[in-house]
mmCIF file of C-alpha atoms and ligand atoms in Angstrom:
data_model
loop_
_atom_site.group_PDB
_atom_site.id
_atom_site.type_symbol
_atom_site.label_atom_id
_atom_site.label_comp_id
_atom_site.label_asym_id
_atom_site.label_seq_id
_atom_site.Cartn_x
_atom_site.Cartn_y
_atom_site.Cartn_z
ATOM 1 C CA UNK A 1 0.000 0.000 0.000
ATOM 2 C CA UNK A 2 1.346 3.354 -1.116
ATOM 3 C CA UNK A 3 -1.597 5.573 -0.208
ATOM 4 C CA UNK A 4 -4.717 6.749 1.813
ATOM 5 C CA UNK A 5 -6.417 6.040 -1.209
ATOM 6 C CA UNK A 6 -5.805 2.054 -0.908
ATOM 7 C CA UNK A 7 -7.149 2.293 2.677
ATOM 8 C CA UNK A 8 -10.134 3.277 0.715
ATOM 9 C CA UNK A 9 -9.635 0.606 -1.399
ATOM 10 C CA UNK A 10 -9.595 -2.240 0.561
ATOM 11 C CA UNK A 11 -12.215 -1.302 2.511
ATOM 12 C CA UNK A 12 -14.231 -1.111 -0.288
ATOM 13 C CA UNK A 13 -13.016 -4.443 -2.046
ATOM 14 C CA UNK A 14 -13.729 -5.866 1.679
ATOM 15 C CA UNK A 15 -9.870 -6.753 2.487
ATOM 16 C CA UNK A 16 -8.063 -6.396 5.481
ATOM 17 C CA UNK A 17 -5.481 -4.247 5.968
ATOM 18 C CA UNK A 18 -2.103 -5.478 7.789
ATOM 19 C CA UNK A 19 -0.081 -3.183 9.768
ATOM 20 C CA UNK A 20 3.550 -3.466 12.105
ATOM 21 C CA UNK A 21 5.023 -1.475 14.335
ATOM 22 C CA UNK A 22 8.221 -0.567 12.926
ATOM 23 C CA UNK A 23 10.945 1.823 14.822
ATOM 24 C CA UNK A 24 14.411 0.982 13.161
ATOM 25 C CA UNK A 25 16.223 0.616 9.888
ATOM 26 C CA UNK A 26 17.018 -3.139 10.933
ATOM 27 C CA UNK A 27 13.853 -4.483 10.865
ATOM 28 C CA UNK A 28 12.496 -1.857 8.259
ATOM 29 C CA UNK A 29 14.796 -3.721 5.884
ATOM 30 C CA UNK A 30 12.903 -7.083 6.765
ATOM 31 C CA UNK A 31 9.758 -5.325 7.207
ATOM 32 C CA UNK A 32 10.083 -3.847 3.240
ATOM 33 C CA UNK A 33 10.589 -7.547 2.027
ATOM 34 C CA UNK A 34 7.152 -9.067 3.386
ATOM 35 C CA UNK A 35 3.482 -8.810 2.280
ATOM 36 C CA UNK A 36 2.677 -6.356 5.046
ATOM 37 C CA UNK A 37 0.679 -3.571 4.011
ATOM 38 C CA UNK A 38 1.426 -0.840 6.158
ATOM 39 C CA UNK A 39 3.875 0.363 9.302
ATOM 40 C CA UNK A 40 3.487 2.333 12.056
ATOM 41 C CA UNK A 41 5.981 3.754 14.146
ATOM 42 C CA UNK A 42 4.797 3.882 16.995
ATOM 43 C CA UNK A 43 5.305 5.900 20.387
ATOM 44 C CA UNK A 44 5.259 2.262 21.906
ATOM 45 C CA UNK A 45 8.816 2.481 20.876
ATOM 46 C CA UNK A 46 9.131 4.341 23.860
ATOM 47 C CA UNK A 47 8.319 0.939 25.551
ATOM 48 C CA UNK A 48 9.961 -1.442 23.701
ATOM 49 C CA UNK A 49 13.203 0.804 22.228
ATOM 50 C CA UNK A 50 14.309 2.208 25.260
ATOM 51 C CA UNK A 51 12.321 0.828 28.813
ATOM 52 C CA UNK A 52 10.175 3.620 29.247
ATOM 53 C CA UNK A 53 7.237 2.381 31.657
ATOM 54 C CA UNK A 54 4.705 3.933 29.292
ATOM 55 C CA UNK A 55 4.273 6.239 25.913
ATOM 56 C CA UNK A 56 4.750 9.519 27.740
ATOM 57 C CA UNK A 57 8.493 9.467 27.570
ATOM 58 C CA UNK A 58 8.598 9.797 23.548
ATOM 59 C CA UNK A 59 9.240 13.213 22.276
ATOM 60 C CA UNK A 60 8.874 14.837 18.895
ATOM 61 C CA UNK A 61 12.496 14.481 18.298
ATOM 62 C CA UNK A 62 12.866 10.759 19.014
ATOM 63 C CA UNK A 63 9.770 9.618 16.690
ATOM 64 C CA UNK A 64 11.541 11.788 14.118
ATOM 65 C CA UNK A 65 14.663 10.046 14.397
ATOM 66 C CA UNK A 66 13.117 6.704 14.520
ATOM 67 C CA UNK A 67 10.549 8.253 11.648
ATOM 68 C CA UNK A 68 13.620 9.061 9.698
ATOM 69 C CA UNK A 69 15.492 5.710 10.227
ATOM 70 C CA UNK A 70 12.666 3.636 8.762
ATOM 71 C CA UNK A 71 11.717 6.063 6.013
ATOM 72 C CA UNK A 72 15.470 5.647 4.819
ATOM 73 C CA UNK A 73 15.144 1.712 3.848
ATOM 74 C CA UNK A 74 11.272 1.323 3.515
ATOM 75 C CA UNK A 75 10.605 2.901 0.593
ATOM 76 C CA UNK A 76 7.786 0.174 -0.438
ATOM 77 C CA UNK A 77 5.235 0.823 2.095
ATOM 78 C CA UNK A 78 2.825 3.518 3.646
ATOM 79 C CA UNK A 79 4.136 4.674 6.802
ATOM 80 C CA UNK A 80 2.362 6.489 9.776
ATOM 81 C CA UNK A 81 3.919 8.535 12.515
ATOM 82 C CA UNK A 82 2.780 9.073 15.860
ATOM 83 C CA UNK A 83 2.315 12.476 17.303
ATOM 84 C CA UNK A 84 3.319 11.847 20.632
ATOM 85 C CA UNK A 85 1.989 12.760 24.033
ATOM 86 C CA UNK A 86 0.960 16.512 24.272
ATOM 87 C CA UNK A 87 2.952 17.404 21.418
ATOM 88 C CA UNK A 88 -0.273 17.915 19.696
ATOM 89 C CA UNK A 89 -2.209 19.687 22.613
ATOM 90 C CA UNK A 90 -0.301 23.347 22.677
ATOM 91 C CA UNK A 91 -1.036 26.310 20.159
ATOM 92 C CA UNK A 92 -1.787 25.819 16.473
ATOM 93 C CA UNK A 93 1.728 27.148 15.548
ATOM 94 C CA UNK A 94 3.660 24.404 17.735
ATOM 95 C CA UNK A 95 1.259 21.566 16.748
ATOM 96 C CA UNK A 96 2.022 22.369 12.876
ATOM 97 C CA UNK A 97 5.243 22.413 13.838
ATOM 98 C CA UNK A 98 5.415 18.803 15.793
ATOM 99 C CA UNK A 99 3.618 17.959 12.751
ATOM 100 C CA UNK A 100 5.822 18.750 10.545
ATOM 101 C CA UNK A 101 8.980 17.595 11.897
ATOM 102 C CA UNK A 102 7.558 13.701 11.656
ATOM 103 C CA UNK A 103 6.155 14.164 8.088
ATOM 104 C CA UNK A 104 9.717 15.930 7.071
ATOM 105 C CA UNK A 105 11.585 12.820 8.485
ATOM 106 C CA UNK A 106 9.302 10.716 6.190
ATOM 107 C CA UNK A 107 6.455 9.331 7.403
ATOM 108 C CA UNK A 108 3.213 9.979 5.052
ATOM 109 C CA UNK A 109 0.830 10.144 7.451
ATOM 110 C CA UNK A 110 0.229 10.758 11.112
ATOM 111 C CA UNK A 111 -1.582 9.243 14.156
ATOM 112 C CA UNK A 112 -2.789 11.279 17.204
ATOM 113 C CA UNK A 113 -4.697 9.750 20.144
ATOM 114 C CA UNK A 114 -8.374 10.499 21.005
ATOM 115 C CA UNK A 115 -11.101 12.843 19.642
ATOM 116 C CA UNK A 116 -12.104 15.340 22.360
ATOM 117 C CA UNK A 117 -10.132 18.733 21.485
ATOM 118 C CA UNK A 118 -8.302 16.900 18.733
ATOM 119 C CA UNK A 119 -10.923 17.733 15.727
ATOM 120 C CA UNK A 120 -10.209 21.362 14.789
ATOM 121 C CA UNK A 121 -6.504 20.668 14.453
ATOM 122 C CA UNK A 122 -7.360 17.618 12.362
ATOM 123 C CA UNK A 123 -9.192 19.111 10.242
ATOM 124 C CA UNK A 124 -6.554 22.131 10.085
ATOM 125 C CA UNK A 125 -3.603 19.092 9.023
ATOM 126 C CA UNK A 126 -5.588 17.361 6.541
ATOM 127 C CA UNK A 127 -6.530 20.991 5.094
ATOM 128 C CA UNK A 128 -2.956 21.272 4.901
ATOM 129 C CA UNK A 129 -2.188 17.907 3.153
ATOM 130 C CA UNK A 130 -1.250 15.858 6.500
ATOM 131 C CA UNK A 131 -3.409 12.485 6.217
ATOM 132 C CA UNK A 132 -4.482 11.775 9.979
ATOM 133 C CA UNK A 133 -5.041 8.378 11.638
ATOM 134 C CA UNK A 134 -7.246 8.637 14.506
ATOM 135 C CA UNK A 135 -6.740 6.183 17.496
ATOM 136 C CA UNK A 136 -9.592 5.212 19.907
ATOM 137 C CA UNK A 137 -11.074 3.089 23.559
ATOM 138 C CA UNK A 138 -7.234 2.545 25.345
ATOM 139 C CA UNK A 139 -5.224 5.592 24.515
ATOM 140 C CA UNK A 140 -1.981 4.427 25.746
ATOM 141 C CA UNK A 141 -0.979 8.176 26.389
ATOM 142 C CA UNK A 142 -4.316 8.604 28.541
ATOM 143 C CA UNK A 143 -3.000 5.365 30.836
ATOM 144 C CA UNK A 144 -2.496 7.858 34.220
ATOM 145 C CA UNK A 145 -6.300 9.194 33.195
ATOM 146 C CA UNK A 146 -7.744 6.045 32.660
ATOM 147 C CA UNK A 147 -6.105 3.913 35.414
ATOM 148 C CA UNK A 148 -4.179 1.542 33.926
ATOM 149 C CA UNK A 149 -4.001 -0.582 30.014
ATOM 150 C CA UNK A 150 -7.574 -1.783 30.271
ATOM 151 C CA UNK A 151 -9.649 -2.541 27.650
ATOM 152 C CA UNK A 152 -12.144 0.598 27.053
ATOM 153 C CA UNK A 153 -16.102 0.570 26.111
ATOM 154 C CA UNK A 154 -17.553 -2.495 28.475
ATOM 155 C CA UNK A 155 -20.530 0.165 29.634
ATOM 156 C CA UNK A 156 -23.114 1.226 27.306
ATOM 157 C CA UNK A 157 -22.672 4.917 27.416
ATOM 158 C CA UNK A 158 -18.790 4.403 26.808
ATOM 159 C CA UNK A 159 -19.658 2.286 23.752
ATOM 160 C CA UNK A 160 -21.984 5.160 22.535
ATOM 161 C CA UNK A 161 -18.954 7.601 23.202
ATOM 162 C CA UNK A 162 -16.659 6.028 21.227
ATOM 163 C CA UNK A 163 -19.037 5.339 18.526
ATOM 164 C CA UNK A 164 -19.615 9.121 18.393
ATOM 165 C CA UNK A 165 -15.976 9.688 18.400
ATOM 166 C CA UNK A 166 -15.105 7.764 15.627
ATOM 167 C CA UNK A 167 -17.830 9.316 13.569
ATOM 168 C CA UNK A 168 -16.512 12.560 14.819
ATOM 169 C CA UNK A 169 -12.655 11.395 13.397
ATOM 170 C CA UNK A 170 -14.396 10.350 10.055
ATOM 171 C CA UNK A 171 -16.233 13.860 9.909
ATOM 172 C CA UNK A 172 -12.699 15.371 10.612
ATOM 173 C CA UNK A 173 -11.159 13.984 7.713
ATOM 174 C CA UNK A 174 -9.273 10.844 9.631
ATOM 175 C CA UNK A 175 -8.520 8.337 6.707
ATOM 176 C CA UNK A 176 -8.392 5.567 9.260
ATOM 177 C CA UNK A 177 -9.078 4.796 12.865
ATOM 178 C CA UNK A 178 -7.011 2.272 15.247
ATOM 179 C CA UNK A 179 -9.779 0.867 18.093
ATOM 180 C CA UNK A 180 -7.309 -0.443 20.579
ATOM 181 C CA UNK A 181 -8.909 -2.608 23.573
ATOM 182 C CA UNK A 182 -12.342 -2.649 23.395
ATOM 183 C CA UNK A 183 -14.995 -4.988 23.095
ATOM 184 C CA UNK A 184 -15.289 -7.234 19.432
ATOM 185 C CA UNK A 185 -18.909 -5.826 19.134
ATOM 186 C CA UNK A 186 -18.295 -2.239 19.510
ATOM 187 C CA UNK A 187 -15.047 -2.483 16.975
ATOM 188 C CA UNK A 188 -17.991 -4.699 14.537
ATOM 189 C CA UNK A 189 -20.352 -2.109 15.373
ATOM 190 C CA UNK A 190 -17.997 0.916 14.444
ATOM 191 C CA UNK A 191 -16.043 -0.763 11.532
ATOM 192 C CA UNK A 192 -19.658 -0.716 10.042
ATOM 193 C CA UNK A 193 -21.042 2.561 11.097
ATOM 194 C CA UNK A 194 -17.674 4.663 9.440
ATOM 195 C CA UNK A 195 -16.604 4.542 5.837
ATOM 196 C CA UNK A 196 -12.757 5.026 6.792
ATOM 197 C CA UNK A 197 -11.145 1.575 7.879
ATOM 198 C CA UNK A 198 -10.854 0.621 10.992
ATOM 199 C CA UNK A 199 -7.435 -1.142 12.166
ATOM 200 C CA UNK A 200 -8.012 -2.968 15.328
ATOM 201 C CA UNK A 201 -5.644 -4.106 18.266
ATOM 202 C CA UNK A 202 -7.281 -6.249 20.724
ATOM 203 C CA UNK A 203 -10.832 -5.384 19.392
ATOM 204 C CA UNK A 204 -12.042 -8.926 17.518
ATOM 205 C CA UNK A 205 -11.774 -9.909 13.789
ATOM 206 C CA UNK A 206 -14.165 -7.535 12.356
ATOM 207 C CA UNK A 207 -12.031 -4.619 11.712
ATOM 208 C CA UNK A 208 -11.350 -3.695 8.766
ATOM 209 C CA UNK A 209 -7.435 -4.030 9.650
ATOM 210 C CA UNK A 210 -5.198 -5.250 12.411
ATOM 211 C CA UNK A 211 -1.709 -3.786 13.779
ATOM 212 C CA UNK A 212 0.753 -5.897 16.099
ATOM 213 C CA UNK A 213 3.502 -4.338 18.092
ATOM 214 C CA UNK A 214 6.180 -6.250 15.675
ATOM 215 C CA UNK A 215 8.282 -7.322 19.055
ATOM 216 C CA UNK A 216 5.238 -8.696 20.276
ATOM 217 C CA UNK A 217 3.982 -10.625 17.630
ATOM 218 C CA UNK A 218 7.682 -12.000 16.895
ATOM 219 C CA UNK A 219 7.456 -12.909 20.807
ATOM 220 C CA UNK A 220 10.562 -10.642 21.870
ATOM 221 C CA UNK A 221 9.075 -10.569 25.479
ATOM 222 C CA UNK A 222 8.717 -13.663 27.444
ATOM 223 C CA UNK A 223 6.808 -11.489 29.818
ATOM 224 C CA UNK A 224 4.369 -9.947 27.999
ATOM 225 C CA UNK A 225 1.628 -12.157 26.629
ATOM 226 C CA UNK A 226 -1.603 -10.117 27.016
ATOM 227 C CA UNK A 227 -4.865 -12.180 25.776
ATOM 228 C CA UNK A 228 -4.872 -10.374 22.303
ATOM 229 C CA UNK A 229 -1.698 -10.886 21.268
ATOM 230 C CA UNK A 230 -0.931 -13.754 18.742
ATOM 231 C CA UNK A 231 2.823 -14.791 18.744
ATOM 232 C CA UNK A 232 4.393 -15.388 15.326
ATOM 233 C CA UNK A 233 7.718 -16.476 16.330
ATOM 234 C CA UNK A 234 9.436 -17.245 19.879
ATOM 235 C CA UNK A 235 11.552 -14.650 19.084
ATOM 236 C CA UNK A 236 12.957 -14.482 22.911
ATOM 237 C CA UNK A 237 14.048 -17.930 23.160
ATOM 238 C CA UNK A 238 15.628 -18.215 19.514
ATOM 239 C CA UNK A 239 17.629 -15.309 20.147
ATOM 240 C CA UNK A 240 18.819 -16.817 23.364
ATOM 241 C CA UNK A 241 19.737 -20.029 22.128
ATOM 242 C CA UNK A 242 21.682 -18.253 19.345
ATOM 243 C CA UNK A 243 23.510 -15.893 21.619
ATOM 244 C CA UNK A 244 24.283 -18.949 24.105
ATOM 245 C CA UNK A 245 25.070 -21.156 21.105
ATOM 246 C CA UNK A 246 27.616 -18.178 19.966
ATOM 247 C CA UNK A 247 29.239 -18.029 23.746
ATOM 248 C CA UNK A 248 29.726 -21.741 24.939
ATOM 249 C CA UNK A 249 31.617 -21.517 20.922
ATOM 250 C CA UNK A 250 33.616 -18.267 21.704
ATOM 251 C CA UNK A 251 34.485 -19.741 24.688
ATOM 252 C CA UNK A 252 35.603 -23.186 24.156
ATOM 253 C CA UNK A 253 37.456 -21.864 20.800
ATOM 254 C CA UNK A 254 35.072 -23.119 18.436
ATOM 255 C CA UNK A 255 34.270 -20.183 16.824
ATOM 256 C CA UNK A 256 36.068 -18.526 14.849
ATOM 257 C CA UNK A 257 37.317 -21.683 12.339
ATOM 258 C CA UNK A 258 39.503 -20.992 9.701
ATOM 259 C CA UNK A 259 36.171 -20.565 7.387
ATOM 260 C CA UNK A 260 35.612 -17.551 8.946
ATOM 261 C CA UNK A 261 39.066 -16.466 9.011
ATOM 262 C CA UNK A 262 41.207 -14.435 6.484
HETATM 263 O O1 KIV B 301 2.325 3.085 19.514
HETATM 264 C C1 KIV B 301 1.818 2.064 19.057
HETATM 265 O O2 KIV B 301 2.486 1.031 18.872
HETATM 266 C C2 KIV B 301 0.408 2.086 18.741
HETATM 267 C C3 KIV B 301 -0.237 0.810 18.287
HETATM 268 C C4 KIV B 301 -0.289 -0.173 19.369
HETATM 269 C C5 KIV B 301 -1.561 1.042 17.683
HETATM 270 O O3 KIV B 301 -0.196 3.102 18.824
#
């Protein structure tokens, strides 16, 4: 996918719509050679890049850098930013600015978190050519507001405020929504109520699209293994055994052989 308009697309022509996480030029490279559709980098890379607790730590510099690292070996694929924590909640002229600075490092579109207070300035980037992905139910940079990663939307008038909300993002111009943590018939619900796609995480298999922290679905973590989270790989114990496999051969002078030798 090169575009919002395949978003469009495939929502259309009824296909789903794969996304990763992707925050450096190392897996970028990997990324670029698969059938995935999309990549976001996300502010979870605060998280999983550098041991941050939560999102709040990732500033409009370091999702550039990791924005620009990507963009420089990914050149196949449609790549969304994240606007991270507050950077989007000051004054028009610093909010263009954070803005800008992720778009200029290469990413083609950008994602912000909630609706409430979000919309004018939404509709002021996409006037300006920014395409905005909306993200909705657990707002990772709303965890201190909402007590904790919870799923979001179990009562009925939170279900009828997110429904609004995404409405609200579609009216805004939003060419896509993420619906993170909430219940499989509220993402059903809203994935038919909105024209835009709708790319869940942890919210069921009728959204229009899914997105997997990349380190989580390659099973990086052997901690972290929340109930929506399919791993692809046991990433943490194959890249054990390797490492082990390369010391117990350092050290009993098995490695290097004269093949790898000059
Ligand atoms: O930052 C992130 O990785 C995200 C996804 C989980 C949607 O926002």
């Amino acid at each position: 996918m090169k575009s919002i308009q395949d978003f469009a697309a495939k929502k259309e022509r009824k296909e789903k719509i794969s996304m990763v996480t992707c925050y450096d030029a190392w897996s970028a490279r990997i990324v670029a050679q698969t059938d995935i559709d999309t990549v976001l980098i996300g502010d979870s890379l605060s998280m999983v890049m550098h041991g941050h607790p939560t999102t709040l730590n990732a500033s409009v510099n370091l999702m550039a850098l990791h924005t620009a690292a990507v963009a420089r070996v990914l050149n196949n694929k449609f790549i969304v930013g994240d606007l991270p924590f507050l950077s989007y909640r000051m004054d028009l002229t610093s909010n263009v600015k954070a803005a800008g600075q992720i778009m200029k490092a290469g990413a083609h579109a950008l994602k912000l978190e909630g609706a409430k207070g979000n919309l004018e300035l939404i509709r002021h980037l996409v006037d300006s050519g920014v395409p905005i992905m909306g993200h909705l139910g657990l707002t990772p940079q709303s965890v201190f507001q909402l007590g904790g990663f919870k799923v979001q939307g179990k009562e009925h008038l939170h279900q009828m405020a997110i429904k609004k909300q995404a409405k609200d993002l579609e009216a805004a111009g939003c060419f896509a929504v993420v619906l993170e943590c909430v219940p499989a018939s509220l993402a059903k619900e809203i994935s038919a109520s909105i024209e835009i796609p709708t790319i869940g995480i942890g919210a069921g298999p009728d959204c229009d699209g899914q997105v997997l922290v990349l380190q989580d679905m390659l099973g990086m973590s052997d901690d972290f293994s929340p109930k929506f989270l399919k791993k692809y790989m046991d990433g943490h114990r194959l890249i054990k055994e390797a490492l082990n496999t390369y010391h117990s051969e350092v050290v009993s002078a098995k490695f290097p052989t004269a093949k790898e030798s000059y």
